[in-house]
Coordinates of C-alpha atoms and ligand atoms in Angstrom, one line a residue:
M179 CA -7.4 92.6 32.9
N180 CA -4.4 90.5 32.4
L181 CA -4.7 86.6 31.6
Q182 CA -4.6 85.6 35.0
E183 CA -7.3 87.8 36.0
L184 CA -9.2 86.8 33.0
I185 CA -8.8 83.1 33.9
A186 CA -10.2 83.9 37.4
T187 CA -13.4 85.2 35.8
L188 CA -14.2 82.0 34.1
N189 CA -17.0 79.6 35.4
S190 CA -16.8 76.0 35.9
H191 CA -18.5 75.4 32.4
Q192 CA -16.0 77.8 30.5
A193 CA -13.0 76.3 32.4
A194 CA -13.7 73.0 30.9
Y195 CA -12.6 74.4 27.6
I196 CA -9.2 76.2 28.4
N197 CA -5.9 75.0 28.9
M198 CA -3.3 77.5 28.6
D199 CA -0.6 74.9 29.5
L200 CA -1.4 72.6 26.7
K201 CA 1.8 70.7 26.3
D202 CA 2.3 70.3 22.6
P203 CA -0.7 71.6 20.4
T204 CA 1.1 70.2 17.3
N205 CA 1.5 66.7 18.7
G206 CA -1.0 65.4 16.0
D207 CA -4.0 65.0 18.3
Y208 CA -5.3 68.6 17.4
M209 CA -6.6 70.6 14.4
L210 CA -5.5 74.2 15.4
A211 CA -7.5 77.2 14.7
A212 CA -6.7 80.9 15.2
F213 CA -9.8 83.5 15.4
H214 CA -10.0 87.2 15.6
L215 CA -12.6 87.7 18.2
I216 CA -14.5 90.6 19.7
P217 CA -16.8 89.4 22.7
G218 CA -20.4 90.0 22.7
G219 CA -22.6 91.1 25.4
K220 CA -20.9 91.3 28.9
L221 CA -18.3 88.6 28.1
N222 CA -14.7 89.5 28.4
I223 CA -12.6 87.8 25.6
L224 CA -11.5 84.7 27.5
Q225 CA -15.2 84.0 28.4
A226 CA -16.4 84.3 24.8
A227 CA -13.4 82.1 23.8
C228 CA -14.1 79.4 25.9
E229 CA -17.9 79.4 25.0
V230 CA -16.8 79.3 21.3
A231 CA -14.6 76.5 22.1
A232 CA -17.6 74.6 23.9
E233 CA -20.2 75.3 21.3
S234 CA -17.7 74.2 18.5
S235 CA -16.8 70.9 19.9
T236 CA -18.9 69.2 22.8
G237 CA -20.6 71.9 24.8
T238 CA -23.7 74.3 25.0
N239 CA -24.3 77.2 27.5
F240 CA -24.5 75.2 30.6
L241 CA -22.4 72.1 32.0
V242 CA -24.7 69.1 31.3
Q243 CA -25.2 66.2 33.7
T244 CA -24.8 63.8 30.7
E245 CA -21.2 64.5 29.8
T246 CA -18.8 61.7 30.3
A247 CA -15.1 61.2 30.9
Y248 CA -14.8 60.4 27.4
S249 CA -16.7 63.2 26.0
K250 CA -14.6 65.6 27.9
L251 CA -11.6 64.5 26.2
L252 CA -13.1 65.8 22.9
N253 CA -13.4 69.3 24.5
A254 CA -11.9 72.1 22.2
L255 CA -9.3 74.0 24.2
V256 CA -8.3 77.5 24.1
Y257 CA -4.5 77.2 24.5
K258 CA -3.3 80.7 23.4
V259 CA -4.6 84.3 23.3
D260 CA -3.2 87.6 22.2
L261 CA -5.1 90.4 24.3
E262 CA -3.5 93.2 22.2
K263 CA -4.8 91.8 18.6
N264 CA -8.0 90.1 20.0
L265 CA -6.7 86.8 18.7
V266 CA -7.4 83.4 20.3
W267 CA -6.0 80.0 19.4
I268 CA -8.3 76.9 19.9
A269 CA -7.1 73.2 19.8
Y270 CA -9.7 70.8 18.2
P271 CA -9.3 67.2 18.9
W272 CA -9.7 66.3 15.1
R273 CA -11.4 62.9 16.1
L274 CA -14.3 65.1 16.9
F275 CA -14.9 65.3 13.0
D276 CA -17.0 62.9 10.7
R277 CA -14.4 60.1 9.7
G278 CA -14.1 59.4 6.0
G279 CA -12.5 62.8 5.1
N280 CA -15.8 65.1 5.3
V281 CA -14.9 68.8 5.0
Q282 CA -18.6 69.9 5.4
N283 CA -18.6 68.6 8.9
I284 CA -15.6 70.5 10.1
L285 CA -16.9 73.9 8.9
T286 CA -20.2 73.3 10.2
Y287 CA -18.5 72.9 13.9
I288 CA -15.8 75.5 13.7
A289 CA -17.2 78.3 11.6
W290 CA -20.9 78.5 10.6
N291 CA -22.5 77.2 13.7
I292 CA -20.6 79.4 16.0
F293 CA -21.1 82.7 14.1
G294 CA -24.4 82.6 15.3
M295 CA -23.6 83.0 18.9
K296 CA -24.6 86.1 20.8
E297 CA -21.5 85.5 22.9
I298 CA -19.6 87.2 19.9
Q299 CA -19.6 90.4 18.4
A300 CA -16.9 89.4 15.7
L301 CA -15.6 86.1 15.0
K302 CA -13.3 85.5 12.0
L303 CA -11.5 82.2 11.6
L304 CA -8.2 83.5 10.3
D305 CA -6.2 80.3 9.8
V306 CA -6.2 76.5 10.7
W307 CA -3.6 73.9 10.9
F308 CA -3.9 70.2 9.9
P309 CA -1.6 67.7 11.4
P310 CA -0.2 65.0 9.0
A311 CA -2.3 62.2 10.9
M312 CA -5.4 64.0 10.0
L313 CA -4.3 65.2 6.5
E314 CA -4.0 61.5 5.7
Q315 CA -7.8 61.3 6.6
Y316 CA -8.8 63.6 3.7
D317 CA -8.8 62.9 -0.1
G318 CA -6.6 66.0 -1.4
P319 CA -6.4 66.7 -5.0
S320 CA -6.0 63.8 -7.3
Y321 CA -5.9 65.5 -11.0
T322 CA -3.7 68.5 -10.9
L323 CA -2.2 71.4 -12.6
D324 CA 0.6 69.4 -13.2
D325 CA -1.4 66.8 -15.0
M326 CA -3.2 69.5 -17.1
R327 CA 0.1 71.2 -18.0
K328 CA 1.4 67.7 -19.4
Y329 CA -1.9 67.4 -21.4
L330 CA -1.5 70.9 -22.5
N331 CA 2.2 70.7 -23.0
V332 CA 2.5 74.2 -21.3
Y333 CA 5.1 74.8 -18.7
D334 CA 7.0 77.7 -17.3
R335 CA 4.0 80.2 -17.8
P336 CA 0.4 80.4 -16.4
I337 CA -2.2 78.6 -18.3
L338 CA -4.1 81.2 -20.4
G339 CA -7.7 81.2 -20.2
T340 CA -11.0 83.2 -20.5
I341 CA -14.7 83.1 -19.5
V342 CA -17.2 83.3 -22.4
K343 CA -18.8 86.6 -22.2
P344 CA -21.4 88.1 -22.1
K345 CA -21.9 85.9 -19.0
M346 CA -25.2 85.0 -19.8
G347 CA -27.6 85.3 -23.3
L348 CA -25.5 83.6 -26.0
T349 CA -27.1 80.6 -27.5
S350 CA -25.0 77.4 -27.4
A351 CA -23.9 77.8 -30.8
E352 CA -22.8 81.7 -30.1
Y353 CA -21.2 80.6 -27.1
A354 CA -19.2 77.8 -28.7
E355 CA -18.1 80.4 -31.3
V356 CA -16.6 82.5 -28.5
A357 CA -14.8 79.6 -27.1
Y358 CA -13.5 78.6 -30.6
D359 CA -12.0 82.3 -31.4
F360 CA -10.3 82.3 -27.9
R361 CA -8.6 78.8 -28.7
V362 CA -7.5 79.8 -32.3
G363 CA -6.4 83.0 -30.9
G364 CA -4.0 81.1 -28.9
G365 CA -5.9 80.6 -25.5
D366 CA -5.5 77.1 -23.4
F367 CA -8.4 77.3 -21.2
V368 CA -12.2 78.1 -21.4
K369 CA -14.4 78.1 -18.4
N370 CA -18.3 78.3 -18.1
D371 CA -19.2 81.4 -16.1
E372 CA -20.4 80.8 -12.6
P373 CA -24.3 81.0 -13.3
Q374 CA -24.0 78.9 -16.7
A375 CA -26.2 75.9 -16.2
D376 CA -29.2 74.5 -18.3
Q377 CA -30.8 78.0 -19.4
D378 CA -33.6 78.0 -22.1
F379 CA -31.4 80.1 -24.3
C380 CA -28.3 77.7 -24.0
P381 CA -29.6 74.2 -23.2
Y382 CA -27.0 72.0 -21.5
D383 CA -26.8 69.2 -24.0
K384 CA -26.5 71.5 -26.9
M385 CA -23.8 73.7 -25.1
V386 CA -21.9 70.5 -24.7
A387 CA -22.3 69.4 -28.2
H388 CA -21.3 72.7 -29.6
I389 CA -18.3 73.3 -27.3
K390 CA -17.1 69.5 -28.4
E391 CA -17.4 70.5 -32.1
A392 CA -15.9 73.9 -31.7
M393 CA -13.0 72.4 -29.6
D394 CA -12.2 69.6 -32.2
K395 CA -12.1 72.4 -34.9
A396 CA -9.8 74.5 -32.8
V397 CA -7.3 71.8 -31.9
K398 CA -7.2 70.6 -35.4
E399 CA -6.2 74.2 -36.8
T400 CA -3.8 74.9 -34.0
G401 CA -2.4 71.4 -33.6
K402 CA -2.4 72.3 -29.7
K403 CA -4.6 70.6 -27.0
K404 CA -7.3 72.8 -25.3
V405 CA -9.5 72.6 -21.9
H406 CA -13.0 73.6 -21.3
S407 CA -14.1 73.7 -17.6
F408 CA -17.8 73.0 -17.7
N409 CA -19.9 74.3 -14.9
V410 CA -21.7 71.1 -13.6
S411 CA -23.4 72.7 -10.6
A412 CA -26.9 71.7 -10.3
A413 CA -30.2 71.6 -8.1
D414 CA -29.5 68.0 -7.0
Y415 CA -26.8 65.3 -7.0
D416 CA -28.3 63.2 -9.8
T417 CA -28.8 66.3 -12.3
M418 CA -24.9 67.3 -11.5
I419 CA -23.9 63.5 -12.2
K420 CA -26.0 63.5 -15.3
R421 CA -24.3 66.8 -16.5
C422 CA -20.9 65.1 -15.9
E423 CA -21.7 62.0 -17.7
M424 CA -23.1 64.2 -20.5
I425 CA -19.6 65.5 -20.8
V426 CA -17.8 62.4 -20.3
N427 CA -19.8 60.8 -22.9
S428 CA -19.9 63.7 -25.3
G429 CA -16.6 62.2 -27.3
M430 CA -14.3 64.9 -26.1
E431 CA -10.9 63.5 -25.2
K432 CA -10.4 62.6 -21.7
W433 CA -8.5 65.6 -19.8
S434 CA -10.0 68.2 -22.4
Y435 CA -12.7 68.8 -19.8
A436 CA -12.6 70.0 -16.3
F437 CA -15.7 70.3 -14.1
L438 CA -16.3 73.7 -12.5
I439 CA -18.5 73.6 -9.2
D440 CA -20.0 76.7 -7.6
G441 CA -18.4 75.3 -4.5
T442 CA -19.7 78.0 -1.9
T443 CA -23.4 77.6 -3.3
A444 CA -23.5 74.1 -4.3
G445 CA -21.4 73.2 -1.0
W446 CA -18.7 70.9 0.1
M447 CA -20.8 67.7 -0.8
A448 CA -21.1 68.5 -4.2
V449 CA -17.2 69.4 -4.3
Q450 CA -16.3 66.1 -2.6
T451 CA -18.4 63.9 -4.9
L452 CA -16.8 65.2 -7.8
R453 CA -13.5 64.6 -6.4
R454 CA -14.7 61.1 -5.5
K455 CA -16.5 60.1 -8.6
Y456 CA -14.0 61.7 -11.0
P457 CA -10.4 61.5 -9.9
D458 CA -9.2 61.8 -13.2
V459 CA -10.7 65.1 -14.0
F460 CA -9.6 68.5 -12.7
I461 CA -12.2 69.7 -10.2
H462 CA -12.4 73.7 -10.5
F463 CA -13.8 75.5 -7.4
H464 CA -15.7 78.7 -8.2
R465 CA -16.0 80.6 -5.1
A466 CA -18.9 82.9 -6.0
G467 CA -20.5 83.9 -2.6
H468 CA -17.2 83.9 -0.8
G469 CA -17.2 87.6 -0.4
A470 CA -19.9 87.1 2.4
F471 CA -17.6 85.8 4.7
T472 CA -14.1 86.2 3.4
R473 CA -13.7 90.2 2.9
P474 CA -11.3 91.7 5.5
E475 CA -14.1 94.3 6.5
N476 CA -16.5 91.3 7.4
P477 CA -16.0 90.9 11.1
I478 CA -17.6 87.3 11.0
G479 CA -16.5 84.7 8.8
Y480 CA -13.5 83.2 7.6
S481 CA -10.4 84.2 5.5
V482 CA -9.5 83.4 1.9
L483 CA -6.8 81.2 3.3
V484 CA -9.1 79.1 5.3
L485 CA -11.5 78.7 2.4
S486 CA -8.6 77.7 0.2
K487 CA -6.8 75.3 2.6
F488 CA -10.2 73.4 3.0
A489 CA -10.6 73.3 -0.9
R490 CA -7.2 71.5 -1.1
L491 CA -8.2 69.2 1.8
A492 CA -11.5 68.4 0.1
G493 CA -9.6 67.5 -3.1
T494 CA -10.3 70.4 -5.3
S495 CA -7.9 70.5 -8.4
G496 CA -8.0 74.4 -8.5
I497 CA -9.8 77.3 -6.5
H498 CA -10.1 80.8 -7.6
T499 CA -7.5 82.8 -5.0
G500 CA -8.2 86.2 -6.2
T501 CA -6.2 89.0 -7.9
A502 CA -4.5 90.5 -4.8
G503 CA -6.1 93.8 -5.7
V504 CA -4.8 93.8 -9.3
G505 CA -8.1 93.0 -10.9
K506 CA -11.8 94.3 -10.4
M507 CA -12.7 92.1 -7.0
A508 CA -11.8 92.9 -3.6
G509 CA -8.7 91.5 -2.3
T510 CA -5.2 92.0 -1.1
P511 CA -1.7 90.4 -1.6
E512 CA -1.7 89.2 2.0
E513 CA -5.0 87.7 1.7
D514 CA -4.9 86.2 -1.9
V515 CA -1.2 85.5 -2.4
T516 CA -1.1 83.8 1.0
A517 CA -3.8 81.6 0.1
A518 CA -2.3 80.7 -3.5
H519 CA 1.1 80.0 -1.7
N520 CA -0.6 77.8 0.8
I521 CA -2.5 75.6 -1.5
F522 CA 0.2 74.7 -4.2
G523 CA 3.1 74.5 -2.1
L524 CA 4.3 71.5 -0.1
D525 CA 4.6 73.9 3.0
A526 CA 3.9 77.6 3.4
P527 CA 3.4 80.3 5.9
G528 CA -0.2 81.3 6.6
H529 CA -1.6 84.2 8.6
I530 CA -0.8 82.6 11.7
F531 CA 0.4 78.9 11.0
Q532 CA 3.2 77.2 8.8
Q533 CA 1.3 74.4 7.1
S534 CA 3.2 71.4 5.7
W535 CA 1.1 69.2 3.3
G536 CA 3.0 66.1 3.7
T537 CA 5.2 64.0 5.8
I538 CA 8.2 64.1 3.4
P539 CA 10.9 65.8 5.4
T540 CA 11.5 69.4 3.9
N541 CA 15.2 68.7 3.6
D542 CA 14.4 65.8 1.3
E543 CA 16.1 66.9 -1.9
D544 CA 13.8 65.3 -4.3
R545 CA 10.5 65.6 -2.5
V546 CA 8.9 67.6 -5.1
K547 CA 9.7 64.8 -7.4
K548 CA 8.3 62.2 -5.4
V549 CA 5.2 64.3 -4.7
Q550 CA 4.7 64.8 -8.5
E551 CA 5.3 61.2 -9.3
D552 CA 3.0 60.1 -6.4
H553 CA 0.1 59.5 -8.8
H554 CA -2.2 58.4 -6.0
Q555 CA -0.9 60.7 -3.4
H556 CA -1.7 58.5 -0.5
L557 CA -1.0 55.0 -2.0
T558 CA 2.1 53.6 -0.9
K559 CA 5.4 54.5 -1.8
E560 CA 8.8 52.6 -0.9
D561 CA 8.4 52.7 3.0
D562 CA 4.4 52.0 2.6
S563 CA 4.0 55.4 4.3
W564 CA 1.6 58.1 3.6
R565 CA 3.4 61.0 1.7
N566 CA 1.4 64.0 1.0
L567 CA -1.6 66.1 -0.1
K568 CA -1.1 67.0 -3.9
K569 CA -1.0 70.5 -5.1
C570 CA -4.3 72.7 -5.6
C571 CA -4.0 75.5 -8.5
P572 CA -4.6 79.0 -7.8
I573 CA -7.1 80.1 -10.4
I574 CA -6.8 84.0 -11.1
S575 CA -9.6 85.7 -12.4
G576 CA -11.7 88.9 -12.0
G577 CA -11.0 92.2 -14.0
L578 CA -7.7 91.0 -15.3
N579 CA -6.5 92.0 -19.0
P580 CA -3.1 91.6 -20.9
T581 CA -1.7 94.7 -19.3
L582 CA -2.1 93.2 -15.8
L583 CA -0.6 89.7 -16.4
K584 CA 2.8 90.9 -15.2
P585 CA 1.7 93.1 -12.6
F586 CA 0.0 90.1 -11.1
I587 CA 2.9 87.7 -11.6
D588 CA 5.2 90.0 -10.0
V589 CA 2.4 90.1 -6.9
M590 CA 2.3 86.4 -7.2
E591 CA 5.9 85.7 -7.7
N592 CA 5.5 82.7 -9.8
V593 CA 3.6 81.5 -12.9
D594 CA 2.2 78.2 -11.5
F595 CA -1.6 79.2 -11.9
I596 CA -4.6 79.4 -14.4
T597 CA -5.5 82.9 -15.3
T598 CA -9.0 83.5 -16.7
M599 CA -9.6 86.8 -18.4
G600 CA -13.2 87.6 -19.5
A601 CA -13.8 91.2 -20.4
G602 CA -10.1 91.3 -20.6
C603 CA -10.1 89.4 -23.7
H604 CA -13.8 89.9 -25.3
A605 CA -13.5 93.6 -24.9
H606 CA -10.7 94.0 -27.3
P607 CA -11.7 96.3 -30.0
R608 CA -11.0 93.6 -32.5
G609 CA -13.0 90.9 -30.5
T610 CA -11.9 87.7 -28.9
K611 CA -9.8 85.9 -31.3
V612 CA -7.4 89.1 -31.4
G613 CA -7.9 89.6 -27.6
A614 CA -6.5 86.1 -26.9
T615 CA -3.6 86.6 -29.2
A616 CA -3.0 90.0 -27.3
L617 CA -3.0 87.8 -24.0
V618 CA -0.5 85.4 -25.4
Q619 CA 1.7 88.0 -26.6
A620 CA 1.7 89.7 -23.1
C621 CA 2.8 86.3 -21.7
E622 CA 5.3 86.2 -24.4
A623 CA 6.7 89.6 -23.4
Y624 CA 6.7 88.6 -19.9
Q625 CA 8.7 85.4 -20.7
K626 CA 11.3 87.3 -22.8
G627 CA 11.7 89.7 -20.0
I628 CA 10.5 92.6 -22.5
D629 CA 8.3 95.2 -21.3
I630 CA 4.7 94.9 -23.1
A631 CA 5.0 98.5 -24.5
E632 CA 8.2 97.5 -26.2
Y633 CA 6.8 94.1 -27.3
A634 CA 3.6 95.8 -28.6
K635 CA 5.7 97.8 -31.2
D636 CA 5.8 94.8 -33.4
H637 CA 2.7 93.1 -32.1
I638 CA -0.4 95.2 -33.1
E639 CA -2.9 93.0 -31.1
L640 CA -1.1 93.7 -28.0
A641 CA -0.7 97.4 -28.8
E642 CA -4.5 97.7 -29.5
A643 CA -5.1 95.9 -26.1
I644 CA -2.8 98.4 -24.3
E645 CA -4.3 101.3 -25.9
F646 CA -7.8 100.1 -24.9
F647 CA -7.3 98.9 -21.5
T648 CA -5.4 101.8 -20.3
K649 CA -7.5 104.6 -22.0
K650 CA -9.3 106.5 -19.5
E651 CA -12.5 106.6 -21.2
N652 CA -12.4 103.0 -21.3
K653 CA -11.5 102.5 -17.6
D654 CA -13.9 99.8 -16.4
V655 CA -17.0 101.8 -15.3
R656 CA -16.9 100.3 -11.9
H657 CA -13.3 101.5 -11.5
A658 CA -14.1 104.9 -12.5
E659 CA -17.0 105.0 -10.1
R660 CA -14.8 103.6 -7.3
T661 CA -12.0 106.1 -7.8
E662 CA -14.6 109.1 -8.3
S663 CA -16.3 108.1 -4.9
N664 CA -13.1 107.7 -3.1
Ligands
LIG859 C1 -14.4 87.0 -14.2 C2 -15.5 86.5 -13.6 C3 -15.2 85.6 -12.5 C4 -14.8 86.4 -11.2 C5 -14.7 85.3 -10.0 C6 -16.6 87.2 -13.2 O1 -15.0 87.9 -15.3 O2 -16.1 85.6 -14.6 O3 -16.3 84.7 -12.1 O4 -13.7 87.0 -11.6 O5 -14.1 86.2 -9.2 O6 -17.9 86.6 -13.6 O7 -16.6 88.2 -12.8 P1 -14.0 89.0 -15.8 P2 -12.7 85.4 -8.2 O8 -12.5 88.4 -16.2 O9 -14.6 89.4 -17.1 O10 -13.8 89.9 -14.9 O11 -11.6 84.9 -9.3 O12 -12.3 86.7 -7.4 O13 -13.6 84.6 -7.4
LIG860 MG1 -7.1 59.9 1.5
LIG861 MG1 -17.5 84.5 -13.6

């Protein structure tokens, strides 16, 4: 059936959620969403799309007697379809959403609730577009990678980080020792791993105290500032805040700590709480769990791009965006690099939409300067107008090691990110400190435009890393199994 024939199949309920002649979807009234949709049951794609628009805005499965002239104005509207690719575009009057900049509310509507509908067999939210008037209602990032760069005095290269491994089981003293070794080896940034919390073998208060001690020692020895990203995820709000306050009052220098939150499992409320209570702290969104709904082979869910755009809207300072297939986790350049480019730029093409994160005209020659100077993003500038949402930094992790730094930078096409290598550092034959040095040397080689094999000729730590990470028998076991099973 062609579009006209499909329209003719709509019942009066479905017809209330479509407008293929919508004048200007980008007029500022609508948040736009693009879905891949395969209808369920006996519905055709347009019927299913209208049911999705109804269920994700004002409606249910029947026209109800109680709707009003005003409520109808809030109907989401199917406004475009691509019948070849099974794509549908839906315009959401964004005043549907909770005032006060609540991301949890939007995703409940336009994603999670509708994934359960019988009317769809596949429903993947591929991309979203926010009008400036809507962006202005959301926090956006406050403390950004630019602020961290200033604190660390690190520019023109990625922030080099690690995750302490083994993932679990070290005592707080052992844990801090590994973090110290990485720092004196030359690393900038250490993060708690995603499951690190208050475990018997590594009590939270002791972990913080030991990290502080080790940090002071490393800063003194190296003369360089360092950052530790503490996982503050917890069972409840009060415990999360208690952990944050423990860190704030630990005596660690302000800006030497970041707060990591398992955003997928702890939830958007936790993410936004941290952003609002600690605007001067780098809020680090670990996305453990995202694979359940972002992997391309998952027919129901939303993309890494959508997750990352909402993380920026919510005010995350940085979110993991994946290694574009270079590391151990699933991911592709189309998915991961598109997400990364969309969250740190002022405007970037998504899968479907071109998102601008501000109102500063693109041709404004010093707009990047204005954005960076705009310390409170929304507060007034000369013309008292709202300016932009600040950058959110891609955090690149998962199976990377010094030999993969340049391959990833080549795919990413810039160095404006934090990379955290766990095994890629602690599996080095001579341990963490040397592993960190090997990473620093791989980065130096990149900055000097020298091939790492060449550079390794007079940098033994890097030479050992190359030998170890490229040796077949050392191939990470999962990779070996994967290649054998293919
Ligand atoms: C990496 C990591 C990260 C994942 C997150 C892990 O360790 O600490 O949590 O990479 O994945 O636990 O696997 P390695 P993503 O460096 O030892 O692989 O960044 O894709 O969300
Ligand atoms: Mg705001
Ligand atoms: Mg981890």
